[in-house]
DNA sequence: CTGTTAGCGCCTTCAT
DNA sequence: ATGAAGGCGCTAACAG
């Protein structure tokens, strides 16, 4: 089966290749008769267009390059899904590059130098493929300024920060503020918090929100109720135990990710502390499994899908020359109420 | 900044465009002197190659189209990661299409007609982009024969079955056989099983494995120890309760996915049955959260990464004309031992 | 309404 | 060791 191009169909339909092109793209009026004839031949010869050739001419590929730091990290697939929804709607295609950071550099991804080569290669490949724009998806909200140079190609970052280009992020500070407010309205005053590593932006932002809420609601500020974790389950377990062993333990606990929250649950159980009866617990991330734990935990949802979708919208605006309106309002987190919080009665 | 192509660099370096092409591709000997001169100009002008043009000529894009039924379903990202590892190694690119099945047709994905249009569009787009081959990643191991027609383009399916083309799958039957054998060797004889929906291929295969093991190890076959679930947590919970309410409850339980196993844990706890002391539990899938549950559950790992990697290897073999060796040995599942199984002592 | 034609950026055969 | 030149499949002026 030889390749059939518009030339072949032109010959068989007794028209010029131009006409074929025009009926294919509806880019000029063609006599219905001719048009039909051409269409019939296209059908018969099972013509398949070649977008490569088309792109070469038109200088537009209608494809967006997506660089994901690691597609196996929980936040990434949903962000890509949001990108896809936009892409589907506007008939764009996605070229995906997976940096595979986790498997390649482990948890050392804060050290930008360690994977700059990978990132630079990804960008070169994408540029060579003439993508119309690039979206960079981080696996941890940190500053990634200077990692790559996309040249003239528009780029939008998400789930990470950058000083020079647009980055789409959710509002961490607001989110933890909301969580504390929620707990406060349930009657809790002595609210403990387990943060992530404090060299991370979201940890600081979330702590800011916590502190702001504590101030606004005039809650007691007790440093021993503040624990710094490392995002891992074991640290959630250990720190929750410490909290529970306090002479005057907190009645509620905000844990800055669901994995540590799973550790909190384990700690509580091992000490005979019931959740939520004796301790209210709020997690962060709304990981799928937070609904599988026992009790099902109340947690802060991340607007991942929306971040992907917004990134695309912003990128397309930039590509369209509308830089002004590219910056979207930041996607918001909303609390998912489940079973791990009870009102404080006493 | 105008586009600089090999023409521009040829001019500035006082050579022909042919020479530039040759130094770029190392496809012919060039005098070191000339070569260096050209390279210098390339550097100066920040030349960026255009793979679109290259592909048009060479008829090879070095890119593989990946169609994922839904990237947000747990098995997909890891499979893609495997694909990426291979792609990185052999300098291939990936264009990703996400059918978004879950969000678009819900759990109705067994009804192939419901999303044929999406799938066909995906294939057309990929073919238009001149991909060298296609990998189709299912979200549930079922037969998708006839869903799409990739024409002459090589295709490999994974995490689903097809009658006409190659599909890479793990060995379900072996996996559940192994799980039962493991339990048997721990001293268990009365082993219950909660299957998934029985209209699904893996459920049947896994049941076969169970039954084969029961036969091989001469275990009692008691129909009341067999429960048919629907993959959801609630069904695991309900059926485990039924099992535990039996006059003579099983001492061990194989649950065919981790989500239902989370339900089993909940059921056990609500009835005061301890896992693993009173009931040993083995899950399936090795979902990340299976390590977060309490107790951490022993579960059967799926070789997802390997499936992705193998799919690529097979596809590339087919592309290379080596159809014979395309079919890989099937990837194996291995049991991850954690805390939910105890030896039976009595 | 339709045809002719000049490229898009690069590879590659054929000369030199 | 290097150049000249003809496409790859398609689009879009420019002419009828």
mmCIF file with all atom_site columns, N, CA, C and O (backbone and C1' of nucleotides) in Angstrom, chain D residues 1-4 6-11 13-16:
data_model
loop_
_atom_site.group_PDB
_atom_site.id
_atom_site.type_symbol
_atom_site.label_atom_id
_atom_site.label_alt_id
_atom_site.label_comp_id
_atom_site.label_asym_id
_atom_site.label_entity_id
_atom_site.label_seq_id
_atom_site.pdbx_PDB_ins_code
_atom_site.Cartn_x
_atom_site.Cartn_y
_atom_site.Cartn_z
_atom_site.occupancy
_atom_site.B_iso_or_equiv
_atom_site.pdbx_formal_charge
_atom_site.auth_seq_id
_atom_site.auth_comp_id
_atom_site.auth_asym_id
_atom_site.auth_atom_id
_atom_site.pdbx_PDB_model_num
ATOM 1  P P     . DA D 1 1  ? 38.342 13.370 4.043   1.00 0.00 ? 1  DA D P     1
ATOM 2  O "O5'" . DA D 1 1  ? 38.002 14.645 3.135   1.00 0.00 ? 1  DA D "O5'" 1
ATOM 3  C "C5'" . DA D 1 1  ? 38.815 15.788 3.279   1.00 0.00 ? 1  DA D "C5'" 1
ATOM 4  C "C4'" . DA D 1 1  ? 38.178 16.918 2.520   1.00 0.00 ? 1  DA D "C4'" 1
ATOM 5  C "C3'" . DA D 1 1  ? 36.907 17.468 3.178   1.00 0.00 ? 1  DA D "C3'" 1
ATOM 6  O "O3'" . DA D 1 1  ? 36.979 18.892 3.097   1.00 0.00 ? 1  DA D "O3'" 1
ATOM 7  C "C1'" . DA D 1 1  ? 36.428 16.762 0.956   1.00 0.00 ? 1  DA D "C1'" 1
ATOM 8  P P     . DT D 1 2  ? 35.849 19.817 3.625   1.00 0.00 ? 2  DT D P     1
ATOM 9  O "O5'" . DT D 1 2  ? 34.941 19.976 2.351   1.00 0.00 ? 2  DT D "O5'" 1
ATOM 10 C "C5'" . DT D 1 2  ? 35.048 21.146 1.584   1.00 0.00 ? 2  DT D "C5'" 1
ATOM 11 C "C4'" . DT D 1 2  ? 34.121 21.053 0.396   1.00 0.00 ? 2  DT D "C4'" 1
ATOM 12 C "C3'" . DT D 1 2  ? 32.734 21.618 0.639   1.00 0.00 ? 2  DT D "C3'" 1
ATOM 13 O "O3'" . DT D 1 2  ? 32.672 22.870 -0.011  1.00 0.00 ? 2  DT D "O3'" 1
ATOM 14 C "C1'" . DT D 1 2  ? 32.703 19.690 -0.753  1.00 0.00 ? 2  DT D "C1'" 1
ATOM 15 P P     . DG D 1 3  ? 31.548 23.932 0.313   1.00 0.00 ? 3  DG D P     1
ATOM 16 O "O5'" . DG D 1 3  ? 30.766 24.030 -1.060  1.00 0.00 ? 3  DG D "O5'" 1
ATOM 17 C "C5'" . DG D 1 3  ? 30.961 22.988 -1.965  1.00 0.00 ? 3  DG D "C5'" 1
ATOM 18 C "C4'" . DG D 1 3  ? 30.343 23.261 -3.294  1.00 0.00 ? 3  DG D "C4'" 1
ATOM 19 C "C3'" . DG D 1 3  ? 28.991 23.985 -3.276  1.00 0.00 ? 3  DG D "C3'" 1
ATOM 20 O "O3'" . DG D 1 3  ? 28.739 24.572 -4.539  1.00 0.00 ? 3  DG D "O3'" 1
ATOM 21 C "C1'" . DG D 1 3  ? 28.675 21.661 -3.745  1.00 0.00 ? 3  DG D "C1'" 1
ATOM 22 P P     . DA D 1 4  ? 27.491 25.520 -4.726  1.00 0.00 ? 4  DA D P     1
ATOM 23 O "O5'" . DA D 1 4  ? 26.632 24.803 -5.869  1.00 0.00 ? 4  DA D "O5'" 1
ATOM 24 C "C5'" . DA D 1 4  ? 27.180 23.738 -6.641  1.00 0.00 ? 4  DA D "C5'" 1
ATOM 25 C "C4'" . DA D 1 4  ? 26.091 23.125 -7.518  1.00 0.00 ? 4  DA D "C4'" 1
ATOM 26 C "C3'" . DA D 1 4  ? 24.780 23.890 -7.577  1.00 0.00 ? 4  DA D "C3'" 1
ATOM 27 O "O3'" . DA D 1 4  ? 24.195 23.653 -8.850  1.00 0.00 ? 4  DA D "O3'" 1
ATOM 28 C "C1'" . DA D 1 4  ? 24.423 21.822 -6.477  1.00 0.00 ? 4  DA D "C1'" 1
ATOM 29 P P     . DG D 1 6  ? 17.235 20.739 -9.867  1.00 0.00 ? 6  DG D P     1
ATOM 30 O "O5'" . DG D 1 6  ? 16.375 19.432 -9.579  1.00 0.00 ? 6  DG D "O5'" 1
ATOM 31 C "C5'" . DG D 1 6  ? 16.998 18.151 -9.629  1.00 0.00 ? 6  DG D "C5'" 1
ATOM 32 C "C4'" . DG D 1 6  ? 16.359 17.233 -8.587  1.00 0.00 ? 6  DG D "C4'" 1
ATOM 33 C "C3'" . DG D 1 6  ? 14.843 17.409 -8.484  1.00 0.00 ? 6  DG D "C3'" 1
ATOM 34 O "O3'" . DG D 1 6  ? 14.261 16.131 -8.263  1.00 0.00 ? 6  DG D "O3'" 1
ATOM 35 C "C1'" . DG D 1 6  ? 15.815 17.810 -6.391  1.00 0.00 ? 6  DG D "C1'" 1
ATOM 36 P P     . DG D 1 7  ? 12.694 15.933 -8.521  1.00 0.00 ? 7  DG D P     1
ATOM 37 O "O5'" . DG D 1 7  ? 12.121 17.166 -7.651  1.00 0.00 ? 7  DG D "O5'" 1
ATOM 38 C "C5'" . DG D 1 7  ? 11.042 16.914 -6.752  1.00 0.00 ? 7  DG D "C5'" 1
ATOM 39 C "C4'" . DG D 1 7  ? 11.468 15.924 -5.682  1.00 0.00 ? 7  DG D "C4'" 1
ATOM 40 C "C3'" . DG D 1 7  ? 10.413 15.780 -4.594  1.00 0.00 ? 7  DG D "C3'" 1
ATOM 41 O "O3'" . DG D 1 7  ? 10.317 14.443 -4.159  1.00 0.00 ? 7  DG D "O3'" 1
ATOM 42 C "C1'" . DG D 1 7  ? 12.404 16.685 -3.671  1.00 0.00 ? 7  DG D "C1'" 1
ATOM 43 P P     . DC D 1 8  ? 8.880  13.831 -3.982  1.00 0.00 ? 8  DC D P     1
ATOM 44 O "O5'" . DC D 1 8  ? 8.720  13.771 -2.393  1.00 0.00 ? 8  DC D "O5'" 1
ATOM 45 C "C5'" . DC D 1 8  ? 9.538  12.918 -1.591  1.00 0.00 ? 8  DC D "C5'" 1
ATOM 46 C "C4'" . DC D 1 8  ? 9.247  13.213 -0.140  1.00 0.00 ? 8  DC D "C4'" 1
ATOM 47 C "C3'" . DC D 1 8  ? 7.808  13.661 0.108   1.00 0.00 ? 8  DC D "C3'" 1
ATOM 48 O "O3'" . DC D 1 8  ? 7.111  12.615 0.783   1.00 0.00 ? 8  DC D "O3'" 1
ATOM 49 C "C1'" . DC D 1 8  ? 9.407  15.189 1.131   1.00 0.00 ? 8  DC D "C1'" 1
ATOM 50 P P     . DG D 1 9  ? 5.725  12.112 0.100   1.00 0.00 ? 9  DG D P     1
ATOM 51 O "O5'" . DG D 1 9  ? 4.676  13.169 0.640   1.00 0.00 ? 9  DG D "O5'" 1
ATOM 52 C "C5'" . DG D 1 9  ? 4.393  13.245 2.035   1.00 0.00 ? 9  DG D "C5'" 1
ATOM 53 C "C4'" . DG D 1 9  ? 3.578  14.492 2.299   1.00 0.00 ? 9  DG D "C4'" 1
ATOM 54 C "C3'" . DG D 1 9  ? 2.302  14.605 1.475   1.00 0.00 ? 9  DG D "C3'" 1
ATOM 55 O "O3'" . DG D 1 9  ? 1.233  14.850 2.365   1.00 0.00 ? 9  DG D "O3'" 1
ATOM 56 C "C1'" . DG D 1 9  ? 3.588  16.583 1.291   1.00 0.00 ? 9  DG D "C1'" 1
ATOM 57 P P     . DC D 1 10 ? -0.214 15.335 1.885   1.00 0.00 ? 10 DC D P     1
ATOM 58 O "O5'" . DC D 1 10 ? -0.061 16.901 2.052   1.00 0.00 ? 10 DC D "O5'" 1
ATOM 59 C "C5'" . DC D 1 10 ? 0.248  17.406 3.356   1.00 0.00 ? 10 DC D "C5'" 1
ATOM 60 C "C4'" . DC D 1 10 ? 0.462  18.901 3.288   1.00 0.00 ? 10 DC D "C4'" 1
ATOM 61 C "C3'" . DC D 1 10 ? -0.747 19.697 2.810   1.00 0.00 ? 10 DC D "C3'" 1
ATOM 62 O "O3'" . DC D 1 10 ? -1.167 20.551 3.861   1.00 0.00 ? 10 DC D "O3'" 1
ATOM 63 C "C1'" . DC D 1 10 ? 1.273  20.406 1.740   1.00 0.00 ? 10 DC D "C1'" 1
ATOM 64 P P     . DT D 1 11 ? -2.522 21.404 3.667   1.00 0.00 ? 11 DT D P     1
ATOM 65 O "O5'" . DT D 1 11 ? -1.946 22.867 3.401   1.00 0.00 ? 11 DT D "O5'" 1
ATOM 66 C "C5'" . DT D 1 11 ? -1.139 23.442 4.403   1.00 0.00 ? 11 DT D "C5'" 1
ATOM 67 C "C4'" . DT D 1 11 ? -0.661 24.790 3.950   1.00 0.00 ? 11 DT D "C4'" 1
ATOM 68 C "C3'" . DT D 1 11 ? -1.762 25.795 3.632   1.00 0.00 ? 11 DT D "C3'" 1
ATOM 69 O "O3'" . DT D 1 11 ? -1.346 27.030 4.189   1.00 0.00 ? 11 DT D "O3'" 1
ATOM 70 C "C1'" . DT D 1 11 ? -0.308 25.589 1.786   1.00 0.00 ? 11 DT D "C1'" 1
ATOM 71 P P     . DA D 1 13 ? -1.386 33.928 1.466   1.00 0.00 ? 13 DA D P     1
ATOM 72 O "O5'" . DA D 1 13 ? -2.325 34.677 0.429   1.00 0.00 ? 13 DA D "O5'" 1
ATOM 73 C "C5'" . DA D 1 13 ? -2.126 34.615 -0.937  1.00 0.00 ? 13 DA D "C5'" 1
ATOM 74 C "C4'" . DA D 1 13 ? -0.718 34.923 -1.400  1.00 0.00 ? 13 DA D "C4'" 1
ATOM 75 C "C3'" . DA D 1 13 ? -0.727 35.790 -2.639  1.00 0.00 ? 13 DA D "C3'" 1
ATOM 76 O "O3'" . DA D 1 13 ? 0.444  36.558 -2.800  1.00 0.00 ? 13 DA D "O3'" 1
ATOM 77 C "C1'" . DA D 1 13 ? -0.270 33.500 -3.201  1.00 0.00 ? 13 DA D "C1'" 1
ATOM 78 P P     . DC D 1 14 ? 0.439  37.801 -3.805  1.00 0.00 ? 14 DC D P     1
ATOM 79 O "O5'" . DC D 1 14 ? 0.322  37.163 -5.267  1.00 0.00 ? 14 DC D "O5'" 1
ATOM 80 C "C5'" . DC D 1 14 ? 1.397  36.364 -5.741  1.00 0.00 ? 14 DC D "C5'" 1
ATOM 81 C "C4'" . DC D 1 14 ? 1.022  35.734 -7.065  1.00 0.00 ? 14 DC D "C4'" 1
ATOM 82 C "C3'" . DC D 1 14 ? 0.272  36.692 -8.012  1.00 0.00 ? 14 DC D "C3'" 1
ATOM 83 O "O3'" . DC D 1 14 ? 0.917  36.635 -9.277  1.00 0.00 ? 14 DC D "O3'" 1
ATOM 84 C "C1'" . DC D 1 14 ? -0.859 34.632 -7.853  1.00 0.00 ? 14 DC D "C1'" 1
ATOM 85 P P     . DA D 1 15 ? 0.597  37.808 -10.381 1.00 0.00 ? 15 DA D P     1
ATOM 86 O "O5'" . DA D 1 15 ? 0.134  36.951 -11.625 1.00 0.00 ? 15 DA D "O5'" 1
ATOM 87 C "C5'" . DA D 1 15 ? -1.115 36.341 -11.549 1.00 0.00 ? 15 DA D "C5'" 1
ATOM 88 C "C4'" . DA D 1 15 ? -1.159 35.153 -12.448 1.00 0.00 ? 15 DA D "C4'" 1
ATOM 89 C "C3'" . DA D 1 15 ? -2.014 35.442 -13.669 1.00 0.00 ? 15 DA D "C3'" 1
ATOM 90 O "O3'" . DA D 1 15 ? -1.577 34.674 -14.781 1.00 0.00 ? 15 DA D "O3'" 1
ATOM 91 C "C1'" . DA D 1 15 ? -3.104 33.879 -12.238 1.00 0.00 ? 15 DA D "C1'" 1
ATOM 92 P P     . DG D 1 16 ? -2.045 35.207 -16.197 1.00 0.00 ? 16 DG D P     1
ATOM 93 O "O5'" . DG D 1 16 ? -3.636 35.321 -16.113 1.00 0.00 ? 16 DG D "O5'" 1
ATOM 94 C "C5'" . DG D 1 16 ? -4.407 34.710 -17.115 1.00 0.00 ? 16 DG D "C5'" 1
ATOM 95 C "C4'" . DG D 1 16 ? -4.972 33.402 -16.584 1.00 0.00 ? 16 DG D "C4'" 1
ATOM 96 C "C3'" . DG D 1 16 ? -6.245 33.012 -17.310 1.00 0.00 ? 16 DG D "C3'" 1
ATOM 97 O "O3'" . DG D 1 16 ? -6.057 31.747 -17.843 1.00 0.00 ? 16 DG D "O3'" 1
ATOM 98 C "C1'" . DG D 1 16 ? -6.509 32.849 -14.969 1.00 0.00 ? 16 DG D "C1'" 1
#
